[in-house]
Short mmCIF file of C-alpha atoms in Angstrom, two decimals:
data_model
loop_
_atom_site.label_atom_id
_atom_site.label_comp_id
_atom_site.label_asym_id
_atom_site.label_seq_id
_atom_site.Cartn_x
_atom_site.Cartn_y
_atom_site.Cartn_z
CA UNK A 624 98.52 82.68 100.75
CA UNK A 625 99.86 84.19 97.22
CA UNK A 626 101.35 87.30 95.97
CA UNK A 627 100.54 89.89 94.01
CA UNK A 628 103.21 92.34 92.49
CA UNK A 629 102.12 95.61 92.84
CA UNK A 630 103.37 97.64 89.72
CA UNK A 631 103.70 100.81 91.51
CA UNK A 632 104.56 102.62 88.26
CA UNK A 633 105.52 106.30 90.08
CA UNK A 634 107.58 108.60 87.47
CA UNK A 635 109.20 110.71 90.02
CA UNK A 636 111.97 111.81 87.15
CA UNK A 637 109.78 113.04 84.44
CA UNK A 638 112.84 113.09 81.86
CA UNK A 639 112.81 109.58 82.05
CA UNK A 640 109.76 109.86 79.64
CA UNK A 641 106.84 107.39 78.53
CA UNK A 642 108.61 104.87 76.76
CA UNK A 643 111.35 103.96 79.12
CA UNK A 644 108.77 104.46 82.35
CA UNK A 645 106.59 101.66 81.00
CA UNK A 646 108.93 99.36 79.72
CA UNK A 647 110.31 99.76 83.79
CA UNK A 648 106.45 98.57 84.46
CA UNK A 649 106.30 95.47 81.98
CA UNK A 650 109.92 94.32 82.38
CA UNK A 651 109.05 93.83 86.42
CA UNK A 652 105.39 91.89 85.12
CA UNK A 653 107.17 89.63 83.39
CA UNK A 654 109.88 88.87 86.13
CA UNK A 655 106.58 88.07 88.11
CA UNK A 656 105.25 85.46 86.06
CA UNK A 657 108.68 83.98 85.89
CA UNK A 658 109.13 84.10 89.71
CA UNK A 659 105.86 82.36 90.45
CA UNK A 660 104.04 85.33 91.87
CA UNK A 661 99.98 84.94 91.79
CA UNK A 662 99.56 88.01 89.60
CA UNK A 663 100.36 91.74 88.98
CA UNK A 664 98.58 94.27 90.43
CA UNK A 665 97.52 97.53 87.78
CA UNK A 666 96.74 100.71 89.15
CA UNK A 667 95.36 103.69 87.59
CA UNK A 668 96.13 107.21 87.84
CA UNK A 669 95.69 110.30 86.10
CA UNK A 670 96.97 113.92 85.78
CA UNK A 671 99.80 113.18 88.83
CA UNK A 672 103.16 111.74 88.79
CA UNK A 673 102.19 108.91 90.98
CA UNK A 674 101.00 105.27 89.95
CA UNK A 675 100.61 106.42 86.66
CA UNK A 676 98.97 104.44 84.14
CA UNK A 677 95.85 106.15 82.45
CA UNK A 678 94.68 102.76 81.27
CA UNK A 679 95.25 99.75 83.06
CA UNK A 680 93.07 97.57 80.85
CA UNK A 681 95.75 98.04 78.11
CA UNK A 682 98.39 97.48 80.28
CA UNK A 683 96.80 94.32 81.37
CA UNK A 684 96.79 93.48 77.37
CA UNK A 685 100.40 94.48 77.26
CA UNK A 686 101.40 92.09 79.88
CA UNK A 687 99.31 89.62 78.98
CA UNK A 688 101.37 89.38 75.11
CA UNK A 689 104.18 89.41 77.30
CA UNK A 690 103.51 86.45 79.72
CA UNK A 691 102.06 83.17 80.17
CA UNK A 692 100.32 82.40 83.33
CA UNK A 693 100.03 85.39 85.80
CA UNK A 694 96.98 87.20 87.03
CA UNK A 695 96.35 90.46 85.64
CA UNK A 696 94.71 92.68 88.14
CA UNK A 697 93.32 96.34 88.18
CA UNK A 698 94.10 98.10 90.88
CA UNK A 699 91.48 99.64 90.52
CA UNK A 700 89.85 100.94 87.66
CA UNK A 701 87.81 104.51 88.67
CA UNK A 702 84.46 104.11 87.40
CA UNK A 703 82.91 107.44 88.24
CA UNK A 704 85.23 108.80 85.73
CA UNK A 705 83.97 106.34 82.69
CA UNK A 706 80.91 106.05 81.19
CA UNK A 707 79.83 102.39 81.19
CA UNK A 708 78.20 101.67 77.79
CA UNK A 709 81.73 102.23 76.45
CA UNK A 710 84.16 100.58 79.68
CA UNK A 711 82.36 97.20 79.73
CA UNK A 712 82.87 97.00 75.62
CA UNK A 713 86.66 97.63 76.98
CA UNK A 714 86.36 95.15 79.60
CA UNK A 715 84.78 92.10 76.83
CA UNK A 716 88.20 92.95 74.92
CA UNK A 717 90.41 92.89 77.36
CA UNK A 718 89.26 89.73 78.69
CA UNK A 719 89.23 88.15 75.29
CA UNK A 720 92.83 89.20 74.71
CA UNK A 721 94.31 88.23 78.25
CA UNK A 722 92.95 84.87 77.38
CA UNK A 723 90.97 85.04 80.61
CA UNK A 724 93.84 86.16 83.13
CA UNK A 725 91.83 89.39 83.42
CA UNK A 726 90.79 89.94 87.24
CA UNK A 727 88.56 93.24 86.90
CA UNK A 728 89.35 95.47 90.15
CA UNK A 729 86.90 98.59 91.01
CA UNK A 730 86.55 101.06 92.82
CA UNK A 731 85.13 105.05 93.29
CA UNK A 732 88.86 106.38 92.90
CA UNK A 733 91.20 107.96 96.00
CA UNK A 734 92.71 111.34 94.63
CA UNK A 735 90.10 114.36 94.88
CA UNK A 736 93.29 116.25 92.59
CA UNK A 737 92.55 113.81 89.83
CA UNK A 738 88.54 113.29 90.33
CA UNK A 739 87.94 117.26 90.16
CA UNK A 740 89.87 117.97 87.16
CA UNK A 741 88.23 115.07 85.03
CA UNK A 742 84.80 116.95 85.99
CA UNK A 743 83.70 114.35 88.86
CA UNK A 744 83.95 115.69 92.69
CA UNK A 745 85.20 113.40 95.37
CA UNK A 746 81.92 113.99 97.42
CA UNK A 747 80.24 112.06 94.29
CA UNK A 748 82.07 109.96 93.46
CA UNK A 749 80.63 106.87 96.32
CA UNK A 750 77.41 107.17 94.71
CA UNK A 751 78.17 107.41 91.21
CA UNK A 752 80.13 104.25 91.71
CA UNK A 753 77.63 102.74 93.09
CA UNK A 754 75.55 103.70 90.40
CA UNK A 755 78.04 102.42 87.82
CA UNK A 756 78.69 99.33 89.37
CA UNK A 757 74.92 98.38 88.68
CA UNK A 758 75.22 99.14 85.10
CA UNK A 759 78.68 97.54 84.35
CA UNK A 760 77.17 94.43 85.44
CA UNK A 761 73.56 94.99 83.90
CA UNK A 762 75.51 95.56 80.40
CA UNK A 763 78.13 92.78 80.77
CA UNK A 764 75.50 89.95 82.17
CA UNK A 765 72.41 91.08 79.93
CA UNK A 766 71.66 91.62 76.40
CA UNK A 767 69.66 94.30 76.26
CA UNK A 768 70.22 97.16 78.89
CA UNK A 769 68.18 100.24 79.17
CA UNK A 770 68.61 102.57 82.41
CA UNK A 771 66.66 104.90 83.80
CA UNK A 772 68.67 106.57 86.88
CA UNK A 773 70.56 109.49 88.65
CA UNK A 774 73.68 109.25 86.74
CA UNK A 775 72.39 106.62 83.89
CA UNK A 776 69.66 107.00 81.58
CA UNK A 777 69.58 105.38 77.87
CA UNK A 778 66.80 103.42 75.44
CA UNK A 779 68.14 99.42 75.31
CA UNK A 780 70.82 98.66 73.94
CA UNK A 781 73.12 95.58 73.90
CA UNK A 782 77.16 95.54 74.75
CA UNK A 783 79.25 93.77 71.62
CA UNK A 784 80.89 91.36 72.05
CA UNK A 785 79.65 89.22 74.63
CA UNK A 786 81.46 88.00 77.04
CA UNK A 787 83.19 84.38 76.44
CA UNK A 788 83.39 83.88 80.21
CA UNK A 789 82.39 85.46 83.16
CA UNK A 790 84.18 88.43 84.11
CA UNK A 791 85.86 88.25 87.54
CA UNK A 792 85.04 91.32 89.75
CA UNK A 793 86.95 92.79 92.90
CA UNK A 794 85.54 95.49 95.00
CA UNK A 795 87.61 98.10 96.66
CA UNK A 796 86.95 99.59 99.72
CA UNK A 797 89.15 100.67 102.84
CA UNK A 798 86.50 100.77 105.46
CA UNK A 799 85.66 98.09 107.38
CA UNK A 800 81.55 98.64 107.22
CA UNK A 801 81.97 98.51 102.89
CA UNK A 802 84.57 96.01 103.01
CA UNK A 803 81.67 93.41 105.31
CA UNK A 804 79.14 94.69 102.61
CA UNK A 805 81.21 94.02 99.01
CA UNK A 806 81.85 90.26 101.14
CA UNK A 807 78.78 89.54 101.85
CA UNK A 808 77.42 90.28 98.43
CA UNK A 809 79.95 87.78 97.32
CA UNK A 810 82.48 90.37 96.11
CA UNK A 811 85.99 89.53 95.72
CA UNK A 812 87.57 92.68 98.13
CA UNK A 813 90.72 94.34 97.98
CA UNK A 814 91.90 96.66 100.33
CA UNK A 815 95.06 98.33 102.15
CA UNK A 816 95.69 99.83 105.25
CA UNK A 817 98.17 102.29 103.80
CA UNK A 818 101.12 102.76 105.95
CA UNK A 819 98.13 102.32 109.07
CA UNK A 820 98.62 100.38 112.43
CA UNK A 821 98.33 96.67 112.77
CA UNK A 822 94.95 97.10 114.27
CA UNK A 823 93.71 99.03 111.16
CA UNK A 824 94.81 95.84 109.23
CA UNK A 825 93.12 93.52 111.52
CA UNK A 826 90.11 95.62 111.15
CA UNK A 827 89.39 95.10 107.71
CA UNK A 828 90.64 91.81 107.57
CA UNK A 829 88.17 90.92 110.54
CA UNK A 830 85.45 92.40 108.02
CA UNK A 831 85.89 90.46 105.49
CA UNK A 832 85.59 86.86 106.93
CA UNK A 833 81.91 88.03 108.42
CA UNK A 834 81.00 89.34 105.31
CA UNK A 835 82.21 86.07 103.89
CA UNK A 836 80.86 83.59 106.19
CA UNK A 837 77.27 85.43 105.81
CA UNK A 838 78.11 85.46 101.45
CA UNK A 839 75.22 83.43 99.46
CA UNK A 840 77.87 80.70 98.10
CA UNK A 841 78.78 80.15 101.52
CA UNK A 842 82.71 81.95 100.79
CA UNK A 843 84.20 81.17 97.74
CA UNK A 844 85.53 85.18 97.24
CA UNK A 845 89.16 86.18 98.32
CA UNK A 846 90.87 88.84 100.07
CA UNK A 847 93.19 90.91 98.99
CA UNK A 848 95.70 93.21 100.76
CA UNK A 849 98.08 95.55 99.76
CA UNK A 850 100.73 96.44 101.93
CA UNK A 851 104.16 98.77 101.46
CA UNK A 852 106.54 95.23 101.33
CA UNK A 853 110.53 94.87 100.65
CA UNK A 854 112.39 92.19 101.76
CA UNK A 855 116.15 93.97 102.44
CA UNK A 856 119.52 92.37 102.69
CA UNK A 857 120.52 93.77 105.74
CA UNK A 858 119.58 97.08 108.44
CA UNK A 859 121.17 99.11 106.44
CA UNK A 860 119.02 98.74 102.79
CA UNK A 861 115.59 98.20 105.41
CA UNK A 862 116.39 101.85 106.81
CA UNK A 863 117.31 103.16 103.08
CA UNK A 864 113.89 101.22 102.16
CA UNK A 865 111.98 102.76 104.82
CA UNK A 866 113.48 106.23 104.48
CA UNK A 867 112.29 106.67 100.61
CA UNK A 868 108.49 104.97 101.90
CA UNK A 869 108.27 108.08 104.15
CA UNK A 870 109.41 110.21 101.11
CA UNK A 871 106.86 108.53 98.89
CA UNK A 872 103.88 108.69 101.57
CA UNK A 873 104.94 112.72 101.89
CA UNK A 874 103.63 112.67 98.15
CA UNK A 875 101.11 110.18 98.50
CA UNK A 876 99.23 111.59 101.47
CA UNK A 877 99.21 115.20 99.65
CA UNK A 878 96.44 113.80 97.35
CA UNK A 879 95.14 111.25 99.32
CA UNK A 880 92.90 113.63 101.48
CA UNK A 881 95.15 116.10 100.99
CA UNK A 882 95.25 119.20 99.83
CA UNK A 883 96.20 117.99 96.49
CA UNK A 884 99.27 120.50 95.22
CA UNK A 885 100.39 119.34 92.33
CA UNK A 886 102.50 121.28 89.69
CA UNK A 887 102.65 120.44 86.43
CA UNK A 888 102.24 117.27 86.99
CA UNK A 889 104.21 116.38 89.75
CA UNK A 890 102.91 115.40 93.62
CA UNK A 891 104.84 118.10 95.81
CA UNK A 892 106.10 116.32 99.50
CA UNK A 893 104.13 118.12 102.53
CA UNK A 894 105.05 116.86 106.20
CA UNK A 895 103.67 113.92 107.79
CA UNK A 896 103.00 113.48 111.18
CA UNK A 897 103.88 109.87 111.20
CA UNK A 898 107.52 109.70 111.99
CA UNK A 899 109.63 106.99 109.82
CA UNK A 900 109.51 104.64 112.85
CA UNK A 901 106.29 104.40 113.24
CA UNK A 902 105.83 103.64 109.45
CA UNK A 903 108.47 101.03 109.88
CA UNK A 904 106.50 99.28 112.36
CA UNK A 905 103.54 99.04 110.15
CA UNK A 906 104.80 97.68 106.62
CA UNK A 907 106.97 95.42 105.52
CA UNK A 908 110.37 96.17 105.05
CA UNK A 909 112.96 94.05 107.06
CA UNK A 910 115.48 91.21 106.51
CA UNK A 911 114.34 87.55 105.66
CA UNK A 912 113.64 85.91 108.86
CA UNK A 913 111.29 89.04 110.09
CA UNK A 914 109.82 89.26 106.56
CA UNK A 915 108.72 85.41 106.94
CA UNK A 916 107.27 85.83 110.58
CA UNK A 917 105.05 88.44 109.95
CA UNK A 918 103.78 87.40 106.56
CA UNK A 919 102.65 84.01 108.61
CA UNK A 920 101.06 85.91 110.90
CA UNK A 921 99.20 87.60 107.73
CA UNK A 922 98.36 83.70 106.67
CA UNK A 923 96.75 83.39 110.01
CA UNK A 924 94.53 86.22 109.72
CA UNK A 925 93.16 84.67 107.01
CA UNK A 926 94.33 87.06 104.12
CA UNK A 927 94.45 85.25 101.05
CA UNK A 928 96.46 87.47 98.70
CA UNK A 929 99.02 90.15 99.90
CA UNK A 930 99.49 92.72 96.83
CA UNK A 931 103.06 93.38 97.25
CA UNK A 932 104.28 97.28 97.00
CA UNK A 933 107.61 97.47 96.88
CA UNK A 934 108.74 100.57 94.67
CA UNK A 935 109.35 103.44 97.27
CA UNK A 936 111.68 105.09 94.59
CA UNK A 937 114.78 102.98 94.15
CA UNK A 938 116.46 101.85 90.92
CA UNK A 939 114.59 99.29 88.88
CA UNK A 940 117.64 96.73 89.20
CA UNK A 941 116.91 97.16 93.02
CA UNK A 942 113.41 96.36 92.64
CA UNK A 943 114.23 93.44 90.41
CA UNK A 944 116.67 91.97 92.68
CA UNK A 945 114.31 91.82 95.57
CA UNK A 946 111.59 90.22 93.37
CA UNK A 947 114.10 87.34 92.84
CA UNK A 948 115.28 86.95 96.22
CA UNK A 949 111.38 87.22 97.86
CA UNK A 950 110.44 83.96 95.68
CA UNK A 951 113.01 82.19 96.14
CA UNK A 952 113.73 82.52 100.35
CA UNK A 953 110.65 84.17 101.27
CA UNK A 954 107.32 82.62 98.84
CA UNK A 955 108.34 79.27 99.83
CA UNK A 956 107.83 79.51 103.32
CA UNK A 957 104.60 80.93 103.16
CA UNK A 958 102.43 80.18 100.16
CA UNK A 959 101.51 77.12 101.60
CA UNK A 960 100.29 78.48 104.72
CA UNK A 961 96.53 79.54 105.69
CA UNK A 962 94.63 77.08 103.37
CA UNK A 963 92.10 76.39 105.73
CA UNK A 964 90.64 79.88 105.85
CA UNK A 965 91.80 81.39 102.81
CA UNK A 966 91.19 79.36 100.18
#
């Protein structure tokens, strides 16, 4: 099992401004590929004030110039909000210029807020991905594309440049029914139970391994899981941890299904009905000996990446810290662990 640092990227203080936000985002990629984790996850968001970054293809090329060895990962790019003819040109170049690090994450998008406003409703958006999807692959696989659809239609034309290599693709889904299907097809997955139950967790996880085991190539595609992760010193920095999650998931869940109140920019906190325990019982934040328990249990499952999110809102030398204590007391233990069905 490996890890993925998750680069959260939330600008909760918008007078910290764009240039010192991002160089927050890089400086904790590049303590990743020194530490040893697998790769950097890259989200993209728009319009809000959480997981912001517009365009994570150039901040994969940003962290690529910056690093030597790590994975760079979308998490996920939107594609109901992109036209395709132009995104897989995007995609050629940003492959070329991570030198083939480039793992291309996609997915429909998760904020109705930010799918609205950019002129696409969320009650579209499955099968416009779905439509997109097709193409993306069409243009980056094929010379000449022409497309005649709901969504797509254009005369032949041909994406420049081609693609050196293969371009890695990873499917997003949270359900276990799409997660099965994207498997089966052969589809790198990632996925995330949110602050959910263990049994959500086990869920999808379960759906992936019989979408694999039925998967043309007989398995060869991973699973990826992102879960809320910190590894604190002691009770009193897990219940500090845990008490800014809840914060952040009384933003989060305001878009996410939500009713999506947002001014000028910024998420506003509603209630949750999940209480702080019961979010505490779900992710990961506890002390070192916990921390490596339950991530073998996560090995056993059979998950082959864990996408680490550990920015819930504390300083970045916080956030730093723990990446450097993880590897070194917690990565050891565990990367070695659930070869036989993950790899």
């Amino acid at each position: 099992m490996q890890f993925i640092h998750f680069l959260n990227s939330h600008l909760l203080d918008p007078n910290v401004g764009a240039g010192r936000h991002y160089a927050g985002v890089l400086e904790q990629a590049v303590a990743a590929d020194r530490l040893g984790f697998r790769g950097v996850g890259i989200p993209e968001h728009h319009l809000v004030n959480l997981l912001l970054i517009p365009s994570p293809l150039q901040m994969a090329v940003a962290i690529a110039a910056r690093t030597r060895r790590v994975e760079l990962v979308t998490s996920i790019c939107q594609l109901p909000i992109r036209d395709m003819r132009i995104f897989a040109g995007e995609v050629v170049q940003a492959q070329a210029l991570c030198e083939g690090r480039l793992m291309l994450g996609v997915g429909k998008g998760a904020f109705g807020y930010e799918t609205g406003r950019l002129g696409v409703p969320m009650e579209e958006t499955k099968a416009r991905f779905e439509e997109s999807l097709a193409v993306l692959e069409a243009l980056l696989t094929r010379e000449e594309v022409s497309w005649d659809g709901r969504w797509y239609r254009f005369d032949a034309l041909t994406v420049m440049p081609r693609p050196d290599r293969p371009v890695p693709i990873q499917l997003a889904s949270m359900a276990p029914d799409g997660i099965e299907a994207a498997a089966r097809r052969g589809y790198h997955v990632q996925t995330t139970p949110l602050g959910a139950s263990e049994e959500i967790l086990a869920a999808q996880v379960g759906a992936f391994h019989r979408g694999r085991a039925a998967a043309p190539d007989g398995g060869s595609n991973r699973l990826s899981l992102q879960r809320g992760l910190y590894l604190a010193r002691n009770a009193a920095d897990a219940r500090d941890k845990l008490d800014r999650a809840h914060a952040y998931y009384e933003k989060f869940d305001n878009v996410f299904g939500g009713p999506g109140l947002v001014d000028h920019g910024i998420v506003r906190s509603l209630p949750r009905k999940q209480t702080v325990e019961e979010l505490g019982r779900n992710i990961l934040i506890c002390e070192r000996q916990e921390m490596i328990d339950k991530l073998s249990h996560y090995a056993e499952l059979g998950i082959d990446d864990v996408i680490s999110s550990s920015n819930f809102g504390q300083p970045q030398a916080e956030t730093l810290d723990m990446m450097e204590r993880f590897a070194a007391e917690v990565m050891p233990h565990v990367t070695s662990l659930g070869a036989d069905i993950g790899e």
